[in-house]
C-alpha cells in the first residue's frame, strides 16, 4: 500500500520541481529589480540620497558621528515603536534609522 502511494506521488515530481524552479527564478528577478529605499516624497526636495538623509535628520555641512547619533536620538524619540504604536510613527522611525545608518556609513 505504501509503495502504491509513492508511485502515485512520483508522477507529480516533475511538476513539483518545475514549480520550485519557477519560484527560484521569480525570487531572483524580484531581488534584481528591487529599488533602493527613497527617503523623500518626490516633491522637488533634495536630489541625492545623502541630501535626503541629511534633511531628514536635520543635518547640514560637515558633521561627526556623534552629531549624527544625537540628531537621530532627538528626531526618533517621539516615533520610537516602544512609545508610539501607530504605523505612521513606525514608518518614520524606519526612515530615520535608515538615514542614520546611511550617513554613518559615509563617514
CSV table of N, CA and C in Angstrom, one decimal:
chain,number,residue,atom,x,y,z
A,1,UNK,N,0.8,-1.2,0.0
A,1,UNK,CA,0.0,0.0,0.0
A,1,UNK,C,0.9,1.3,0.0
A,2,UNK,N,1.9,1.3,0.8
A,2,UNK,CA,2.8,2.4,0.8
A,2,UNK,C,3.5,2.6,-0.5
A,3,UNK,N,3.9,1.5,-1.1
A,3,UNK,CA,4.5,1.6,-2.4
A,3,UNK,C,3.6,2.2,-3.5
A,4,UNK,N,2.3,1.8,-3.4
A,4,UNK,CA,1.4,2.4,-4.4
A,4,UNK,C,1.3,3.9,-4.2
A,5,UNK,N,1.3,4.4,-3.0
A,5,UNK,CA,1.2,5.8,-2.7
A,5,UNK,C,2.4,6.6,-3.2
A,6,UNK,N,3.6,5.9,-3.1
A,6,UNK,CA,4.9,6.5,-3.6
A,6,UNK,C,4.9,6.6,-5.1
A,7,UNK,N,4.3,5.6,-5.7
A,7,UNK,CA,4.3,5.6,-7.2
A,7,UNK,C,3.3,6.6,-7.7
A,8,UNK,N,2.2,6.8,-7.0
A,8,UNK,CA,1.3,7.9,-7.4
A,8,UNK,C,1.9,9.3,-7.2
A,9,UNK,N,2.7,9.5,-6.2
A,9,UNK,CA,3.3,10.8,-5.9
A,9,UNK,C,4.5,11.0,-7.0
A,10,UNK,N,5.1,9.9,-7.4
A,10,UNK,CA,6.2,10.0,-8.3
A,10,UNK,C,5.8,10.7,-9.6
A,11,UNK,N,4.6,10.6,-10.0
A,11,UNK,CA,4.2,11.3,-11.3
A,11,UNK,C,4.1,12.8,-11.1
A,12,UNK,N,4.1,13.3,-9.9
A,12,UNK,CA,4.0,14.7,-9.6
A,12,UNK,C,5.4,15.3,-9.4
A,13,UNK,N,6.4,14.6,-9.3
A,13,UNK,CA,7.8,15.1,-9.0
A,13,UNK,C,8.2,16.1,-10.0
A,14,UNK,N,8.0,15.9,-11.3
A,14,UNK,CA,8.5,16.9,-12.3
A,14,UNK,C,7.7,18.2,-12.2
A,15,UNK,N,6.4,18.1,-11.8
A,15,UNK,CA,5.6,19.3,-11.6
A,15,UNK,C,6.1,20.1,-10.4
A,16,UNK,N,6.4,19.4,-9.3
A,16,UNK,CA,6.9,20.0,-8.1
A,16,UNK,C,8.3,20.7,-8.4
A,17,UNK,N,9.2,20.0,-9.1
A,17,UNK,CA,10.5,20.6,-9.4
A,17,UNK,C,10.3,21.8,-10.3
A,18,UNK,N,9.4,21.7,-11.3
A,18,UNK,CA,9.1,22.9,-12.1
A,18,UNK,C,8.6,24.1,-11.3
A,19,UNK,N,7.7,23.8,-10.4
A,19,UNK,CA,7.2,24.9,-9.5
A,19,UNK,C,8.3,25.5,-8.7
A,20,UNK,N,9.2,24.7,-8.1
A,20,UNK,CA,10.3,25.2,-7.3
A,20,UNK,C,11.3,26.0,-8.1
A,21,UNK,N,11.6,25.6,-9.4
A,21,UNK,CA,12.5,26.3,-10.3
A,21,UNK,C,11.8,27.7,-10.6
A,22,UNK,N,10.5,27.7,-10.9
A,22,UNK,CA,9.8,28.9,-11.2
A,22,UNK,C,9.9,29.9,-10.0
A,23,UNK,N,9.7,29.4,-8.8
A,23,UNK,CA,9.7,30.2,-7.6
A,23,UNK,C,11.1,30.8,-7.4
A,24,UNK,N,12.1,30.0,-7.6
A,24,UNK,CA,13.5,30.5,-7.5
A,24,UNK,C,13.8,31.6,-8.6
A,25,UNK,N,13.3,31.3,-9.8
A,25,UNK,CA,13.5,32.3,-10.8
A,25,UNK,C,12.8,33.7,-10.5
A,26,UNK,N,11.6,33.6,-10.0
A,26,UNK,CA,10.9,34.8,-9.6
A,26,UNK,C,11.6,35.5,-8.5
A,27,UNK,N,12.1,34.8,-7.5
A,27,UNK,CA,12.8,35.4,-6.4
A,27,UNK,C,14.0,36.1,-6.9
A,28,UNK,N,14.8,35.5,-7.8
A,28,UNK,CA,16.0,36.2,-8.3
A,28,UNK,C,15.6,37.4,-9.1
A,29,UNK,N,14.5,37.4,-9.9
A,29,UNK,CA,14.0,38.5,-10.6
A,29,UNK,C,13.6,39.7,-9.7
A,30,UNK,N,12.9,39.3,-8.6
A,30,UNK,CA,12.4,40.4,-7.7
A,30,UNK,C,13.6,41.0,-7.0
A,31,UNK,N,14.6,40.2,-6.6
A,31,UNK,CA,15.8,40.7,-6.0
A,31,UNK,C,16.6,41.7,-6.9
A,32,UNK,N,16.7,41.3,-8.2
A,32,UNK,CA,17.5,42.1,-9.1
A,32,UNK,C,16.7,43.4,-9.5
A,33,UNK,N,15.4,43.4,-9.4
A,33,UNK,CA,14.7,44.6,-9.9
A,33,UNK,C,14.3,45.5,-8.7
A,34,UNK,N,14.6,45.1,-7.5
A,34,UNK,CA,14.3,45.9,-6.3
A,34,UNK,C,15.0,47.3,-6.3
A,35,UNK,N,14.2,48.3,-6.0
A,35,UNK,CA,14.8,49.7,-6.0
A,35,UNK,C,15.2,50.0,-4.5
A,36,UNK,N,16.2,50.8,-4.4
A,36,UNK,CA,16.6,51.3,-3.1
A,36,UNK,C,15.6,52.1,-2.4
A,37,UNK,N,15.5,52.2,-1.1
A,37,UNK,CA,14.5,52.9,-0.4
A,37,UNK,C,14.8,54.4,-0.6
A,38,UNK,N,13.7,55.2,-0.9
A,38,UNK,CA,13.8,56.6,-1.1
A,38,UNK,C,13.3,57.3,0.1
A,39,UNK,N,14.1,58.2,0.7
A,39,UNK,CA,13.7,58.9,1.9
A,39,UNK,C,12.6,59.9,1.6
A,40,UNK,N,12.7,60.6,0.5
A,40,UNK,CA,11.9,61.7,0.2
A,40,UNK,C,10.5,61.4,-0.3
A,41,UNK,N,9.7,62.4,-0.5
A,41,UNK,CA,8.3,62.2,-1.0
A,41,UNK,C,8.3,62.5,-2.5
A,42,UNK,N,9.4,62.8,-3.1
A,42,UNK,CA,9.4,63.1,-4.6
A,42,UNK,C,8.9,64.5,-4.9
A,43,UNK,N,8.8,65.4,-3.9
A,43,UNK,CA,8.2,66.7,-4.1
A,43,UNK,C,9.2,67.8,-4.4
A,44,UNK,N,10.2,67.5,-5.2
A,44,UNK,CA,11.2,68.5,-5.6
A,44,UNK,C,12.2,68.9,-4.5
A,45,UNK,N,12.4,68.0,-3.6
A,45,UNK,CA,13.3,68.3,-2.5
A,45,UNK,C,14.7,67.9,-2.8
A,46,UNK,N,15.4,67.4,-1.9
A,46,UNK,CA,16.8,67.0,-2.1
A,46,UNK,C,17.0,66.0,-3.2
A,47,UNK,N,18.1,66.0,-3.9
A,47,UNK,CA,18.2,65.1,-5.0
A,47,UNK,C,19.0,63.9,-4.7
A,48,UNK,N,20.0,63.9,-3.9
A,48,UNK,CA,20.8,62.8,-3.6
A,48,UNK,C,20.3,62.1,-2.4
A,49,UNK,N,20.7,60.8,-2.2
A,49,UNK,CA,20.3,60.1,-1.0
A,49,UNK,C,20.9,60.7,0.2
A,50,UNK,N,22.2,61.2,0.1
A,50,UNK,CA,22.8,61.8,1.2
A,50,UNK,C,22.1,63.1,1.6
A,51,UNK,N,21.7,63.9,0.7
A,51,UNK,CA,20.9,65.1,1.0
A,51,UNK,C,19.6,64.8,1.6
A,52,UNK,N,19.0,63.7,1.2
A,52,UNK,CA,17.7,63.3,1.7
A,52,UNK,C,17.9,62.9,3.2
A,53,UNK,N,18.9,62.1,3.5
A,53,UNK,CA,19.2,61.6,4.8
A,53,UNK,C,19.5,62.8,5.7
A,54,UNK,N,20.3,63.7,5.2
A,54,UNK,CA,20.7,64.9,6.0
A,54,UNK,C,19.5,65.8,6.3
A,55,UNK,N,18.6,66.0,5.4
A,55,UNK,CA,17.4,66.7,5.6
A,55,UNK,C,16.5,66.1,6.6
A,56,UNK,N,16.4,64.8,6.5
A,56,UNK,CA,15.5,64.0,7.4
A,56,UNK,C,16.0,64.1,8.9
A,57,UNK,N,17.3,64.1,9.1
A,57,UNK,CA,17.9,64.2,10.4
A,57,UNK,C,18.2,65.6,10.8
A,58,UNK,N,18.0,66.6,9.9
A,58,UNK,CA,18.2,68.0,10.3
A,58,UNK,C,19.7,68.3,10.3
A,59,UNK,N,20.5,67.7,9.5
A,59,UNK,CA,22.0,68.0,9.5
A,59,UNK,C,22.3,68.7,8.2
A,60,UNK,N,23.4,69.4,8.2
A,60,UNK,CA,23.9,70.1,7.0
A,60,UNK,C,25.4,70.3,7.2
A,61,UNK,N,26.1,70.4,6.0
A,61,UNK,CA,27.5,70.6,6.1
A,61,UNK,C,28.3,69.4,6.6
A,62,UNK,N,29.4,69.7,7.3
A,62,UNK,CA,30.2,68.6,7.9
A,62,UNK,C,29.6,68.3,9.3
A,63,UNK,N,29.6,67.0,9.6
A,63,UNK,CA,29.1,66.6,10.9
A,63,UNK,C,29.9,65.4,11.3
A,64,UNK,N,29.9,65.1,12.6
A,64,UNK,CA,30.6,64.0,13.1
A,64,UNK,C,29.7,62.8,13.4
A,65,UNK,N,30.3,61.7,13.8
A,65,UNK,CA,29.5,60.5,14.1
A,65,UNK,C,28.6,60.8,15.3
A,66,UNK,N,29.1,61.5,16.3
A,66,UNK,CA,28.3,61.8,17.5
A,66,UNK,C,27.1,62.8,17.1
A,67,UNK,N,27.3,63.7,16.2
A,67,UNK,CA,26.3,64.6,15.8
A,67,UNK,C,25.2,63.8,15.1
A,68,UNK,N,25.5,62.9,14.3
A,68,UNK,CA,24.5,62.1,13.6
A,68,UNK,C,23.7,61.3,14.6
A,69,UNK,N,24.4,60.7,15.5
A,69,UNK,CA,23.7,59.9,16.6
A,69,UNK,C,22.8,60.7,17.4
A,70,UNK,N,23.3,61.9,17.8
A,70,UNK,CA,22.5,62.8,18.6
A,70,UNK,C,21.2,63.3,17.8
A,71,UNK,N,21.4,63.6,16.5
A,71,UNK,CA,20.3,64.1,15.7
A,71,UNK,C,19.3,62.9,15.6
A,72,UNK,N,19.7,61.7,15.4
A,72,UNK,CA,18.8,60.6,15.3
A,72,UNK,C,18.1,60.4,16.6
A,73,UNK,N,18.7,60.5,17.8
A,73,UNK,CA,18.0,60.3,19.1
A,73,UNK,C,17.0,61.4,19.2
A,74,UNK,N,17.3,62.6,18.9
A,74,UNK,CA,16.3,63.7,19.1
A,74,UNK,C,15.1,63.5,18.2
A,75,UNK,N,15.3,63.2,16.9
A,75,UNK,CA,14.2,63.0,16.0
A,75,UNK,C,13.4,61.8,16.2
A,76,UNK,N,14.0,60.7,16.7
A,76,UNK,CA,13.3,59.4,16.8
A,76,UNK,C,12.7,59.3,18.1
A,77,UNK,N,12.9,60.2,19.1
A,77,UNK,CA,12.3,60.0,20.4
A,77,UNK,C,10.8,59.8,20.4
A,78,UNK,N,10.1,60.6,19.7
A,78,UNK,CA,8.6,60.6,19.7
A,78,UNK,C,8.0,59.5,18.8
A,79,UNK,N,8.8,58.9,17.9
A,79,UNK,CA,8.3,57.9,16.9
A,79,UNK,C,8.8,56.5,17.2
A,80,UNK,N,9.5,56.3,18.3
A,80,UNK,CA,10.1,55.0,18.6
A,80,UNK,C,8.9,54.0,18.8
A,81,UNK,N,9.0,52.8,18.3
A,81,UNK,CA,7.9,51.8,18.4
A,81,UNK,C,7.5,51.5,19.8
A,82,UNK,N,8.5,51.6,20.8
A,82,UNK,CA,8.1,51.4,22.2
A,82,UNK,C,7.2,52.5,22.7
A,83,UNK,N,7.3,53.7,22.2
A,83,UNK,CA,6.5,54.8,22.7
A,83,UNK,C,5.3,55.1,21.9
A,84,UNK,N,5.3,54.8,20.6
A,84,UNK,CA,4.3,55.2,19.7
A,84,UNK,C,4.0,54.0,18.8
A,85,UNK,N,2.8,53.4,18.9
A,85,UNK,CA,2.4,52.2,18.2
A,85,UNK,C,1.8,52.4,16.8
A,86,UNK,N,1.6,53.7,16.4
A,86,UNK,CA,0.9,53.9,15.1
A,86,UNK,C,1.8,53.5,14.0
A,87,UNK,N,1.2,53.0,12.9
A,87,UNK,CA,2.0,52.6,11.7
A,87,UNK,C,2.8,53.7,11.1
A,88,UNK,N,2.3,54.9,11.1
A,88,UNK,CA,3.0,56.1,10.6
A,88,UNK,C,4.3,56.4,11.4
A,89,UNK,N,4.2,56.3,12.7
A,89,UNK,CA,5.3,56.5,13.5
A,89,UNK,C,6.4,55.4,13.3
A,90,UNK,N,6.0,54.2,13.1
A,90,UNK,CA,6.9,53.1,12.9
A,90,UNK,C,7.6,53.3,11.6
A,91,UNK,N,6.8,53.7,10.5
A,91,UNK,CA,7.4,54.0,9.2
A,91,UNK,C,8.5,55.1,9.3
A,92,UNK,N,8.1,56.2,10.1
A,92,UNK,CA,9.0,57.3,10.2
A,92,UNK,C,10.3,56.9,11.0
A,93,UNK,N,10.1,56.0,12.0
A,93,UNK,CA,11.3,55.5,12.7
A,93,UNK,C,12.2,54.7,11.8
A,94,UNK,N,11.6,53.9,10.9
A,94,UNK,CA,12.4,53.1,10.0
A,94,UNK,C,13.2,54.1,9.0
A,95,UNK,N,12.5,55.1,8.6
A,95,UNK,CA,13.2,56.1,7.7
A,95,UNK,C,14.4,56.8,8.4
A,96,UNK,N,14.1,57.2,9.7
A,96,UNK,CA,15.2,57.8,10.4
A,96,UNK,C,16.4,56.9,10.7
A,97,UNK,N,16.1,55.6,11.0
A,97,UNK,CA,17.1,54.6,11.2
A,97,UNK,C,17.9,54.4,10.0
A,98,UNK,N,17.3,54.3,8.8
A,98,UNK,CA,18.0,54.1,7.6
A,98,UNK,C,18.8,55.3,7.2
A,99,UNK,N,18.3,56.5,7.5
A,99,UNK,CA,19.1,57.7,7.2
A,99,UNK,C,20.3,57.7,8.1
A,100,UNK,N,20.2,57.4,9.4
A,100,UNK,CA,21.3,57.4,10.3
A,100,UNK,C,22.4,56.4,9.8
A,101,UNK,N,21.9,55.2,9.5
A,101,UNK,CA,22.9,54.1,9.1
A,101,UNK,C,23.6,54.5,7.8
A,102,UNK,N,22.9,55.2,6.9
A,102,UNK,CA,23.5,55.6,5.6
A,102,UNK,C,24.5,56.7,5.9
A,103,UNK,N,24.2,57.7,6.7
A,103,UNK,CA,25.2,58.7,6.9
A,103,UNK,C,26.4,58.2,7.7
A,104,UNK,N,26.2,57.3,8.6
A,104,UNK,CA,27.3,56.8,9.4
A,104,UNK,C,28.2,56.0,8.5
A,105,UNK,N,27.6,55.3,7.5
A,105,UNK,CA,28.4,54.5,6.5
A,105,UNK,C,29.2,55.4,5.6
A,106,UNK,N,28.8,56.7,5.4
A,106,UNK,CA,29.5,57.6,4.6
A,106,UNK,C,30.6,58.3,5.2
A,107,UNK,N,30.7,58.3,6.6
A,107,UNK,CA,31.8,59.0,7.3
A,107,UNK,C,33.1,58.2,7.3
